[in-house]
Amino acid sequence: MNSYFTEYENLEVHELMLKDRPRQEAYKNAILKNKELFKDKVVLDVGAGTGILSAFCAQAGARLVYAVEASNLATKVALDLIEDNGLTEVVKVIHSQIEEFVLPATAEKVDIIVSEWMGFYLLHEGKLDSVLYARDHFLKPDGQMFPSECTIYVSPCSVPTLFDYWQNIDGVNMERFASKLRLQKSTRPEIAHLKPEDLLHEGIVFHWMNLMDVDAKELDEIRFKEVVSTQTAGKHQGFCIWFDVRFPGDETVTLSTSPHAPETHWKQCVVVLPEENCEILEEKSPVAFQILMKRNANDSRKYNLEVELLDPNIEEHPVPCSCHMTKCILTEAHLKMMDTS
């Protein structure tokens, strides 16, 4: 069996997810507060894990739930959970990769696909590919995806845990140690909890997807270039990346991994800048950058993240732009005059 699925047989991985209250509450509320969408419907749970999302669907009134899980967790845990909760008539646990799953010969396609597929910075682990495969092969044309929309955000930020923290450790300056530590960590993003005050901007949309129509090939490379104006003064030491997912229904539910939201096990993804590129910025300073999120050629479940700082004097700014550069101040003033005339 693929080592990726074997790793999910570690119950501590599921303990971490099940103790993530924002995650749990988002899925529970999205399903149980929209019972009218699930009543008498056929549901496919892709990567069912312990089976808890399948149980929510059954409790919401689903007629039939296919709980498809590739790891041995299907037979070791999910079956027990479904039996212990008296849901065996509704939930059918199937030990299979979704790409090898086949609907019964006489069965109709499913009304709803439910899956908790998100990884760090949304796309890490590449599980969305399997969810989209399920959508293309098993979902009715008028079916629904839970979640249905995803947004990735980015903001310039400070990273005090890798910089300021080391200025004074019990009265001892350890900045040179911190410099070596950052160098050691420089080949991969930092997964960390940032505080709202660490952000220099509220966050700009880096990428948005509707899961009903996104194509898996679109996930191979995502490129984004922008100039943002800092909304607060501070030390620019990196870029913070996080995501939100939104669920369908009259009772709209959003699961956010923003520094402004309650902490989740996803935390945030931070790309730390080399020391020579770090600087103290005033409010309304322009930060020009380009981000490339590209699937790893050797491991399709991983992505390479590249951040390039650009020259804000050369790059085109959004209109209007609130930064302190003269051209943007004049443009903003001109637009305000047009607005009042």
mmCIF file of C-alpha atoms in Angstrom:
data_model
loop_
_atom_site.group_PDB
_atom_site.id
_atom_site.type_symbol
_atom_site.label_atom_id
_atom_site.label_comp_id
_atom_site.label_asym_id
_atom_site.label_seq_id
_atom_site.Cartn_x
_atom_site.Cartn_y
_atom_site.Cartn_z
ATOM 1 C CA MET A 1 0.000 0.000 0.000
ATOM 2 C CA ASN A 2 1.115 3.560 -0.733
ATOM 3 C CA SER A 3 3.101 4.934 2.247
ATOM 4 C CA TYR A 4 0.891 8.061 2.180
ATOM 5 C CA PHE A 5 -2.119 5.972 3.221
ATOM 6 C CA THR A 6 -0.086 3.936 5.702
ATOM 7 C CA GLU A 7 0.782 7.147 7.562
ATOM 8 C CA TYR A 8 -2.937 7.698 8.146
ATOM 9 C CA GLU A 9 -3.129 4.477 10.160
ATOM 10 C CA ASN A 10 -1.397 6.365 12.968
ATOM 11 C CA LEU A 11 -4.288 7.167 15.316
ATOM 12 C CA GLU A 12 -2.464 10.217 16.675
ATOM 13 C CA VAL A 13 -2.938 11.887 13.273
ATOM 14 C CA HIS A 14 -6.697 11.486 13.690
ATOM 15 C CA GLU A 15 -6.560 12.516 17.326
ATOM 16 C CA LEU A 16 -5.051 15.828 16.209
ATOM 17 C CA MET A 17 -7.822 16.385 13.646
ATOM 18 C CA LEU A 18 -10.665 15.266 15.920
ATOM 19 C CA LYS A 19 -9.489 17.627 18.673
ATOM 20 C CA ASP A 20 -9.439 20.534 16.200
ATOM 21 C CA ARG A 21 -12.686 22.179 17.298
ATOM 22 C CA PRO A 22 -13.006 24.722 14.424
ATOM 23 C CA ARG A 23 -12.605 21.837 11.942
ATOM 24 C CA GLN A 24 -15.076 19.590 13.734
ATOM 25 C CA GLU A 25 -17.673 22.286 14.305
ATOM 26 C CA ALA A 26 -17.477 23.538 10.716
ATOM 27 C CA TYR A 27 -18.217 20.108 9.229
ATOM 28 C CA LYS A 28 -20.846 19.227 11.822
ATOM 29 C CA ASN A 29 -22.669 22.544 11.372
ATOM 30 C CA ALA A 30 -22.369 22.495 7.576
ATOM 31 C CA ILE A 31 -24.018 19.061 7.488
ATOM 32 C CA LEU A 32 -26.454 19.031 10.422
ATOM 33 C CA LYS A 33 -27.690 22.609 9.970
ATOM 34 C CA ASN A 34 -28.507 21.834 6.327
ATOM 35 C CA LYS A 35 -30.437 18.604 6.867
ATOM 36 C CA GLU A 36 -32.792 19.424 4.003
ATOM 37 C CA LEU A 37 -29.867 18.970 1.594
ATOM 38 C CA PHE A 38 -29.047 15.522 2.992
ATOM 39 C CA LYS A 39 -32.494 14.068 3.631
ATOM 40 C CA ASP A 40 -32.947 10.852 1.585
ATOM 41 C CA LYS A 41 -29.816 11.622 -0.448
ATOM 42 C CA VAL A 42 -26.881 9.409 -1.456
ATOM 43 C CA VAL A 43 -23.532 10.671 -0.151
ATOM 44 C CA LEU A 44 -19.924 9.776 -0.953
ATOM 45 C CA ASP A 45 -17.339 10.462 1.763
ATOM 46 C CA VAL A 46 -13.906 10.550 0.072
ATOM 47 C CA GLY A 47 -11.099 9.617 2.454
ATOM 48 C CA ALA A 48 -13.526 8.819 5.268
ATOM 49 C CA GLY A 49 -10.831 8.189 7.884
ATOM 50 C CA THR A 50 -12.491 7.374 11.217
ATOM 51 C CA GLY A 51 -15.926 7.712 9.589
ATOM 52 C CA ILE A 52 -17.102 10.665 11.636
ATOM 53 C CA LEU A 53 -18.187 12.774 8.628
ATOM 54 C CA SER A 54 -20.142 9.797 7.283
ATOM 55 C CA ALA A 55 -21.855 9.560 10.678
ATOM 56 C CA PHE A 56 -22.808 13.251 10.483
ATOM 57 C CA CYS A 57 -24.327 12.654 7.033
ATOM 58 C CA ALA A 58 -26.361 9.708 8.311
ATOM 59 C CA GLN A 59 -27.550 11.761 11.298
ATOM 60 C CA ALA A 60 -28.606 14.496 8.846
ATOM 61 C CA GLY A 61 -30.944 12.028 7.126
ATOM 62 C CA ALA A 62 -28.932 10.637 4.225
ATOM 63 C CA ARG A 63 -30.440 7.480 2.715
ATOM 64 C CA LEU A 64 -27.074 5.936 1.885
ATOM 65 C CA VAL A 65 -23.454 6.926 2.588
ATOM 66 C CA TYR A 66 -20.420 5.363 0.909
ATOM 67 C CA ALA A 67 -17.518 5.835 3.344
ATOM 68 C CA VAL A 68 -14.498 5.183 1.126
ATOM 69 C CA GLU A 69 -11.129 4.955 2.915
ATOM 70 C CA ALA A 70 -7.868 3.746 1.375
ATOM 71 C CA SER A 71 -5.960 3.029 4.588
ATOM 72 C CA ASN A 72 -6.544 0.074 6.903
ATOM 73 C CA LEU A 73 -8.348 2.545 9.159
ATOM 74 C CA ALA A 74 -11.470 1.548 7.221
ATOM 75 C CA THR A 75 -11.569 -1.898 8.811
ATOM 76 C CA LYS A 76 -9.782 -1.028 12.052
ATOM 77 C CA VAL A 77 -11.699 2.083 13.130
ATOM 78 C CA ALA A 78 -14.430 3.308 10.758
ATOM 79 C CA LEU A 79 -16.417 0.048 10.871
ATOM 80 C CA ASP A 80 -16.414 0.153 14.679
ATOM 81 C CA LEU A 81 -17.562 3.774 14.746
ATOM 82 C CA ILE A 82 -20.460 3.070 12.384
ATOM 83 C CA GLU A 83 -21.493 -0.054 14.323
ATOM 84 C CA ASP A 84 -21.207 1.658 17.725
ATOM 85 C CA ASN A 85 -23.508 4.447 16.553
ATOM 86 C CA GLY A 86 -26.114 2.141 15.000
ATOM 87 C CA LEU A 87 -25.585 3.428 11.464
ATOM 88 C CA THR A 88 -24.720 0.237 9.578
ATOM 89 C CA GLU A 89 -27.997 0.303 7.615
ATOM 90 C CA VAL A 90 -27.083 3.677 6.119
ATOM 91 C CA VAL A 91 -23.262 3.898 6.060
ATOM 92 C CA LYS A 92 -21.308 1.376 3.992
ATOM 93 C CA VAL A 93 -17.588 1.398 4.808
ATOM 94 C CA ILE A 94 -15.472 0.523 1.769
ATOM 95 C CA HIS A 95 -11.737 -0.165 1.998
ATOM 96 C CA SER A 96 -10.483 1.254 -1.291
ATOM 97 C CA GLN A 97 -8.726 4.127 -2.976
ATOM 98 C CA ILE A 98 -11.343 6.307 -4.629
ATOM 99 C CA GLU A 99 -9.658 5.753 -8.001
ATOM 100 C CA GLU A 100 -10.367 2.011 -7.638
ATOM 101 C CA PHE A 101 -13.866 2.379 -6.185
ATOM 102 C CA VAL A 102 -16.793 1.255 -8.341
ATOM 103 C CA LEU A 103 -20.445 1.991 -7.675
ATOM 104 C CA PRO A 104 -22.734 -1.053 -7.531
ATOM 105 C CA ALA A 105 -23.983 -1.967 -11.029
ATOM 106 C CA THR A 106 -27.555 -0.852 -10.362
ATOM 107 C CA ALA A 107 -26.672 2.168 -8.237
ATOM 108 C CA GLU A 108 -27.335 5.768 -9.175
ATOM 109 C CA LYS A 109 -24.656 8.428 -8.937
ATOM 110 C CA VAL A 110 -24.345 10.312 -5.660
ATOM 111 C CA ASP A 111 -26.058 13.567 -4.701
ATOM 112 C CA ILE A 112 -23.309 14.898 -2.435
ATOM 113 C CA ILE A 113 -19.558 14.440 -2.031
ATOM 114 C CA VAL A 114 -18.158 15.176 1.431
ATOM 115 C CA SER A 115 -14.442 15.231 2.119
ATOM 116 C CA GLU A 116 -11.923 16.791 4.469
ATOM 117 C CA TRP A 117 -9.048 16.915 2.007
ATOM 118 C CA MET A 118 -7.252 20.158 2.885
ATOM 119 C CA GLY A 119 -3.542 20.210 3.696
ATOM 120 C CA PHE A 120 -1.136 22.925 4.760
ATOM 121 C CA TYR A 121 -1.563 26.017 2.515
ATOM 122 C CA LEU A 122 -4.667 24.139 1.247
ATOM 123 C CA LEU A 123 -3.027 21.982 -1.437
ATOM 124 C CA HIS A 124 -0.267 20.096 0.418
ATOM 125 C CA GLU A 125 -0.850 16.309 0.237
ATOM 126 C CA GLY A 126 -2.607 16.582 -3.143
ATOM 127 C CA LYS A 127 -5.766 14.914 -1.858
ATOM 128 C CA LEU A 128 -7.949 17.322 -3.829
ATOM 129 C CA ASP A 129 -7.030 15.394 -6.995
ATOM 130 C CA SER A 130 -8.868 12.351 -5.616
ATOM 131 C CA VAL A 131 -11.897 14.450 -4.655
ATOM 132 C CA LEU A 132 -12.079 15.880 -8.176
ATOM 133 C CA TYR A 133 -11.769 12.340 -9.592
ATOM 134 C CA ALA A 134 -14.750 11.368 -7.454
ATOM 135 C CA ARG A 135 -16.687 14.412 -8.664
ATOM 136 C CA ASP A 136 -16.038 13.591 -12.316
ATOM 137 C CA HIS A 137 -16.940 9.894 -11.988
ATOM 138 C CA PHE A 138 -19.600 9.627 -9.297
ATOM 139 C CA LEU A 139 -21.422 12.942 -8.743
ATOM 140 C CA LYS A 140 -24.754 13.753 -10.382
ATOM 141 C CA PRO A 141 -24.705 16.833 -12.665
ATOM 142 C CA ASP A 142 -26.805 18.748 -10.121
ATOM 143 C CA GLY A 143 -24.911 17.348 -7.130
ATOM 144 C CA GLN A 144 -23.104 19.294 -4.423
ATOM 145 C CA MET A 145 -19.607 19.385 -2.964
ATOM 146 C CA PHE A 146 -18.911 19.820 0.766
ATOM 147 C CA PRO A 147 -16.943 22.117 0.899
ATOM 148 C CA SER A 148 -17.782 23.896 -2.347
ATOM 149 C CA GLU A 149 -15.404 26.879 -2.500
ATOM 150 C CA CYS A 150 -11.815 27.510 -1.399
ATOM 151 C CA THR A 151 -9.790 30.709 -1.092
ATOM 152 C CA ILE A 152 -6.055 31.071 -0.443
ATOM 153 C CA TYR A 153 -4.840 34.344 1.083
ATOM 154 C CA VAL A 154 -1.389 35.890 1.468
ATOM 155 C CA SER A 155 -0.034 38.774 3.515
ATOM 156 C CA PRO A 156 3.390 40.240 4.264
ATOM 157 C CA CYS A 157 4.141 39.543 7.920
ATOM 158 C CA SER A 158 6.523 39.580 10.852
ATOM 159 C CA VAL A 159 7.821 36.265 12.208
ATOM 160 C CA PRO A 160 8.739 37.028 15.834
ATOM 161 C CA THR A 161 9.279 33.358 16.768
ATOM 162 C CA LEU A 162 12.238 33.220 14.376
ATOM 163 C CA PHE A 163 13.577 36.741 14.906
ATOM 164 C CA ASP A 164 12.636 38.879 17.943
ATOM 165 C CA TYR A 165 12.282 35.950 20.344
ATOM 166 C CA TRP A 166 16.005 35.223 20.174
ATOM 167 C CA GLN A 167 17.174 38.733 21.103
ATOM 168 C CA ASN A 168 16.918 37.929 24.787
ATOM 169 C CA ILE A 169 16.772 34.368 26.100
ATOM 170 C CA ASP A 170 16.904 34.681 29.883
ATOM 171 C CA GLY A 171 19.217 37.662 29.574
ATOM 172 C CA VAL A 172 21.362 36.125 26.822
ATOM 173 C CA ASN A 173 21.461 37.409 23.226
ATOM 174 C CA MET A 174 21.104 34.497 20.779
ATOM 175 C CA GLU A 175 20.605 36.352 17.514
ATOM 176 C CA ARG A 176 23.511 34.604 15.792
ATOM 177 C CA PHE A 177 22.028 31.237 16.751
ATOM 178 C CA ALA A 178 18.694 32.441 15.353
ATOM 179 C CA SER A 179 20.389 33.407 12.102
ATOM 180 C CA LYS A 180 21.802 29.878 11.738
ATOM 181 C CA LEU A 181 18.414 28.397 12.677
ATOM 182 C CA ARG A 182 16.660 30.421 9.968
ATOM 183 C CA LEU A 183 19.277 29.317 7.446
ATOM 184 C CA GLN A 184 18.671 25.675 8.392
ATOM 185 C CA LYS A 185 14.920 26.188 7.960
ATOM 186 C CA SER A 186 15.221 28.200 4.736
ATOM 187 C CA THR A 187 14.603 25.290 2.358
ATOM 188 C CA ARG A 188 10.997 24.821 3.439
ATOM 189 C CA PRO A 189 8.103 26.976 4.655
ATOM 190 C CA GLU A 190 7.465 27.299 8.376
ATOM 191 C CA ILE A 191 4.143 25.941 9.652
ATOM 192 C CA ALA A 192 3.290 28.151 12.615
ATOM 193 C CA HIS A 193 0.560 30.036 14.431
ATOM 194 C CA LEU A 194 0.860 33.765 13.773
ATOM 195 C CA LYS A 195 -0.962 36.391 15.798
ATOM 196 C CA PRO A 196 -3.184 38.931 14.015
ATOM 197 C CA GLU A 197 -0.733 41.677 14.977
ATOM 198 C CA ASP A 198 2.028 39.839 13.066
ATOM 199 C CA LEU A 199 0.238 40.584 9.781
ATOM 200 C CA LEU A 200 1.120 43.774 7.923
ATOM 201 C CA HIS A 201 -2.030 43.484 5.794
ATOM 202 C CA GLU A 202 -5.423 41.861 6.334
ATOM 203 C CA GLY A 203 -4.665 39.464 3.480
ATOM 204 C CA ILE A 204 -5.206 39.515 -0.250
ATOM 205 C CA VAL A 205 -6.790 36.733 -2.307
ATOM 206 C CA PHE A 206 -4.019 34.650 -3.846
ATOM 207 C CA HIS A 207 -6.283 32.014 -5.435
ATOM 208 C CA TRP A 208 -9.979 31.048 -5.470
ATOM 209 C CA MET A 209 -11.600 27.807 -6.596
ATOM 210 C CA ASN A 210 -15.128 26.557 -7.142
ATOM 211 C CA LEU A 211 -14.894 22.800 -6.588
ATOM 212 C CA MET A 212 -17.754 22.162 -8.994
ATOM 213 C CA ASP A 213 -15.749 23.247 -12.012
ATOM 214 C CA VAL A 214 -12.019 23.399 -11.179
ATOM 215 C CA ASP A 215 -9.860 21.020 -13.219
ATOM 216 C CA ALA A 216 -7.071 19.006 -11.576
ATOM 217 C CA LYS A 217 -4.587 20.297 -14.175
ATOM 218 C CA GLU A 218 -5.193 23.831 -12.910
ATOM 219 C CA LEU A 219 -3.613 22.743 -9.619
ATOM 220 C CA ASP A 220 -0.227 21.949 -11.183
ATOM 221 C CA GLU A 221 0.908 25.567 -11.050
ATOM 222 C CA ILE A 222 -0.565 28.652 -9.421
ATOM 223 C CA ARG A 223 1.195 31.964 -10.014
ATOM 224 C CA PHE A 224 0.296 35.265 -8.367
ATOM 225 C CA LYS A 225 1.848 38.737 -8.633
ATOM 226 C CA GLU A 226 0.723 41.790 -6.686
ATOM 227 C CA VAL A 227 1.653 45.026 -4.985
ATOM 228 C CA VAL A 228 0.058 45.449 -1.561
ATOM 229 C CA SER A 229 0.108 48.501 0.652
ATOM 230 C CA THR A 230 0.864 47.664 4.293
ATOM 231 C CA GLN A 231 -2.009 48.506 6.620
ATOM 232 C CA THR A 232 0.216 48.683 9.675
ATOM 233 C CA ALA A 233 3.854 49.484 10.360
ATOM 234 C CA GLY A 234 6.125 46.592 11.279
ATOM 235 C CA LYS A 235 8.984 44.281 10.431
ATOM 236 C CA HIS A 236 8.597 42.591 7.060
ATOM 237 C CA GLN A 237 10.190 39.187 7.651
ATOM 238 C CA GLY A 238 8.084 36.878 5.516
ATOM 239 C CA PHE A 239 4.789 36.078 3.820
ATOM 240 C CA CYS A 240 1.921 34.357 5.603
ATOM 241 C CA ILE A 241 -0.372 32.032 3.608
ATOM 242 C CA TRP A 242 -3.691 30.654 4.859
ATOM 243 C CA PHE A 243 -7.001 29.420 3.455
ATOM 244 C CA ASP A 244 -10.756 29.396 3.957
ATOM 245 C CA VAL A 245 -13.256 26.817 2.723
ATOM 246 C CA ARG A 246 -16.970 27.496 2.363
ATOM 247 C CA PHE A 247 -19.837 25.011 2.471
ATOM 248 C CA PRO A 248 -23.121 25.226 0.522
ATOM 249 C CA GLY A 249 -26.577 25.582 2.063
ATOM 250 C CA ASP A 250 -28.905 28.175 3.552
ATOM 251 C CA GLU A 251 -26.878 27.939 6.761
ATOM 252 C CA THR A 252 -23.577 29.076 5.258
ATOM 253 C CA VAL A 253 -20.542 27.787 7.134
ATOM 254 C CA THR A 254 -16.941 28.882 6.556
ATOM 255 C CA LEU A 255 -13.884 27.166 7.999
ATOM 256 C CA SER A 256 -11.021 29.660 8.249
ATOM 257 C CA THR A 257 -7.351 29.088 9.060
ATOM 258 C CA SER A 258 -6.612 32.818 9.253
ATOM 259 C CA PRO A 259 -4.538 34.248 12.135
ATOM 260 C CA HIS A 260 -7.733 36.185 12.961
ATOM 261 C CA ALA A 261 -9.730 32.939 13.371
ATOM 262 C CA PRO A 262 -9.563 30.354 16.190
ATOM 263 C CA GLU A 263 -6.450 28.186 15.900
ATOM 264 C CA THR A 264 -6.614 25.015 13.803
ATOM 265 C CA HIS A 265 -4.166 22.154 13.278
ATOM 266 C CA TRP A 266 -3.372 23.628 9.835
ATOM 267 C CA LYS A 267 -1.904 26.749 11.488
ATOM 268 C CA GLN A 268 -0.492 29.064 8.780
ATOM 269 C CA CYS A 269 2.225 28.572 6.191
ATOM 270 C CA VAL A 270 5.015 31.147 6.471
ATOM 271 C CA VAL A 271 7.673 31.744 3.839
ATOM 272 C CA VAL A 272 10.524 33.410 5.737
ATOM 273 C CA LEU A 273 12.607 36.014 3.939
ATOM 274 C CA PRO A 274 16.426 35.931 3.890
ATOM 275 C CA GLU A 275 17.837 38.365 6.463
ATOM 276 C CA GLU A 276 19.163 40.732 3.814
ATOM 277 C CA ASN A 277 15.620 41.218 2.480
ATOM 278 C CA CYS A 278 13.973 41.893 5.842
ATOM 279 C CA GLU A 279 13.140 45.514 6.594
ATOM 280 C CA ILE A 280 11.096 47.726 8.865
ATOM 281 C CA LEU A 281 8.161 49.175 6.948
ATOM 282 C CA GLU A 282 5.973 52.157 7.642
ATOM 283 C CA GLU A 283 2.206 52.029 7.232
ATOM 284 C CA LYS A 284 1.209 52.300 3.552
ATOM 285 C CA SER A 285 4.540 50.951 2.314
ATOM 286 C CA PRO A 286 4.259 49.122 -1.037
ATOM 287 C CA VAL A 287 5.314 45.462 -1.043
ATOM 288 C CA ALA A 288 5.692 43.991 -4.539
ATOM 289 C CA PHE A 289 6.039 40.233 -4.856
ATOM 290 C CA GLN A 290 5.360 37.150 -6.914
ATOM 291 C CA ILE A 291 4.428 33.720 -5.561
ATOM 292 C CA LEU A 292 4.688 30.478 -7.488
ATOM 293 C CA MET A 293 3.034 27.356 -6.080
ATOM 294 C CA LYS A 294 4.124 24.471 -8.297
ATOM 295 C CA ARG A 295 3.532 20.759 -7.934
ATOM 296 C CA ASN A 296 6.716 18.843 -7.117
ATOM 297 C CA ALA A 297 7.874 16.850 -10.148
ATOM 298 C CA ASN A 298 9.031 13.945 -7.956
ATOM 299 C CA ASP A 299 6.077 13.851 -5.544
ATOM 300 C CA SER A 300 2.699 15.015 -6.828
ATOM 301 C CA ARG A 301 1.372 15.345 -3.264
ATOM 302 C CA LYS A 302 3.821 18.146 -2.489
ATOM 303 C CA TYR A 303 4.312 21.648 -3.843
ATOM 304 C CA ASN A 304 7.316 23.903 -4.197
ATOM 305 C CA LEU A 305 6.656 27.435 -2.964
ATOM 306 C CA GLU A 306 8.735 30.240 -4.443
ATOM 307 C CA VAL A 307 8.449 33.866 -3.371
ATOM 308 C CA GLU A 308 10.217 36.621 -5.276
ATOM 309 C CA LEU A 309 10.412 40.194 -4.033
ATOM 310 C CA LEU A 310 9.902 42.723 -6.843
ATOM 311 C CA ASP A 311 10.618 46.436 -7.172
ATOM 312 C CA PRO A 312 7.477 48.465 -6.319
ATOM 313 C CA ASN A 313 8.882 51.353 -8.356
ATOM 314 C CA ILE A 314 8.687 49.234 -11.504
ATOM 315 C CA GLU A 315 5.686 46.958 -10.953
ATOM 316 C CA GLU A 316 2.186 48.083 -11.827
ATOM 317 C CA HIS A 317 0.113 48.937 -8.753
ATOM 318 C CA PRO A 318 -3.602 48.135 -8.370
ATOM 319 C CA VAL A 319 -5.995 51.059 -8.917
ATOM 320 C CA PRO A 320 -6.713 52.526 -6.496
ATOM 321 C CA CYS A 321 -3.623 51.841 -4.386
ATOM 322 C CA SER A 322 -3.337 53.285 -0.875
ATOM 323 C CA CYS A 323 0.481 53.153 -0.687
ATOM 324 C CA HIS A 324 2.573 56.275 -0.005
ATOM 325 C CA MET A 325 4.168 56.452 -3.460
ATOM 326 C CA THR A 326 3.460 59.774 -5.174
ATOM 327 C CA LYS A 327 1.836 58.269 -8.288
ATOM 328 C CA CYS A 328 -0.643 56.346 -6.131
ATOM 329 C CA ILE A 329 -1.450 59.326 -3.900
ATOM 330 C CA LEU A 330 -2.175 61.425 -6.998
ATOM 331 C CA THR A 331 -4.267 58.687 -8.608
ATOM 332 C CA GLU A 332 -6.299 58.207 -5.426
ATOM 333 C CA ALA A 333 -6.860 61.968 -5.113
ATOM 334 C CA HIS A 334 -7.950 62.148 -8.754
ATOM 335 C CA LEU A 335 -10.427 59.303 -8.285
ATOM 336 C CA LYS A 336 -11.889 60.981 -5.202
ATOM 337 C CA MET A 337 -12.343 64.240 -7.179
ATOM 338 C CA MET A 338 -14.135 62.320 -9.928
ATOM 339 C CA ASP A 339 -16.311 60.662 -7.286
ATOM 340 C CA THR A 340 -17.467 63.972 -5.811
ATOM 341 C CA SER A 341 -17.924 65.836 -9.098
#
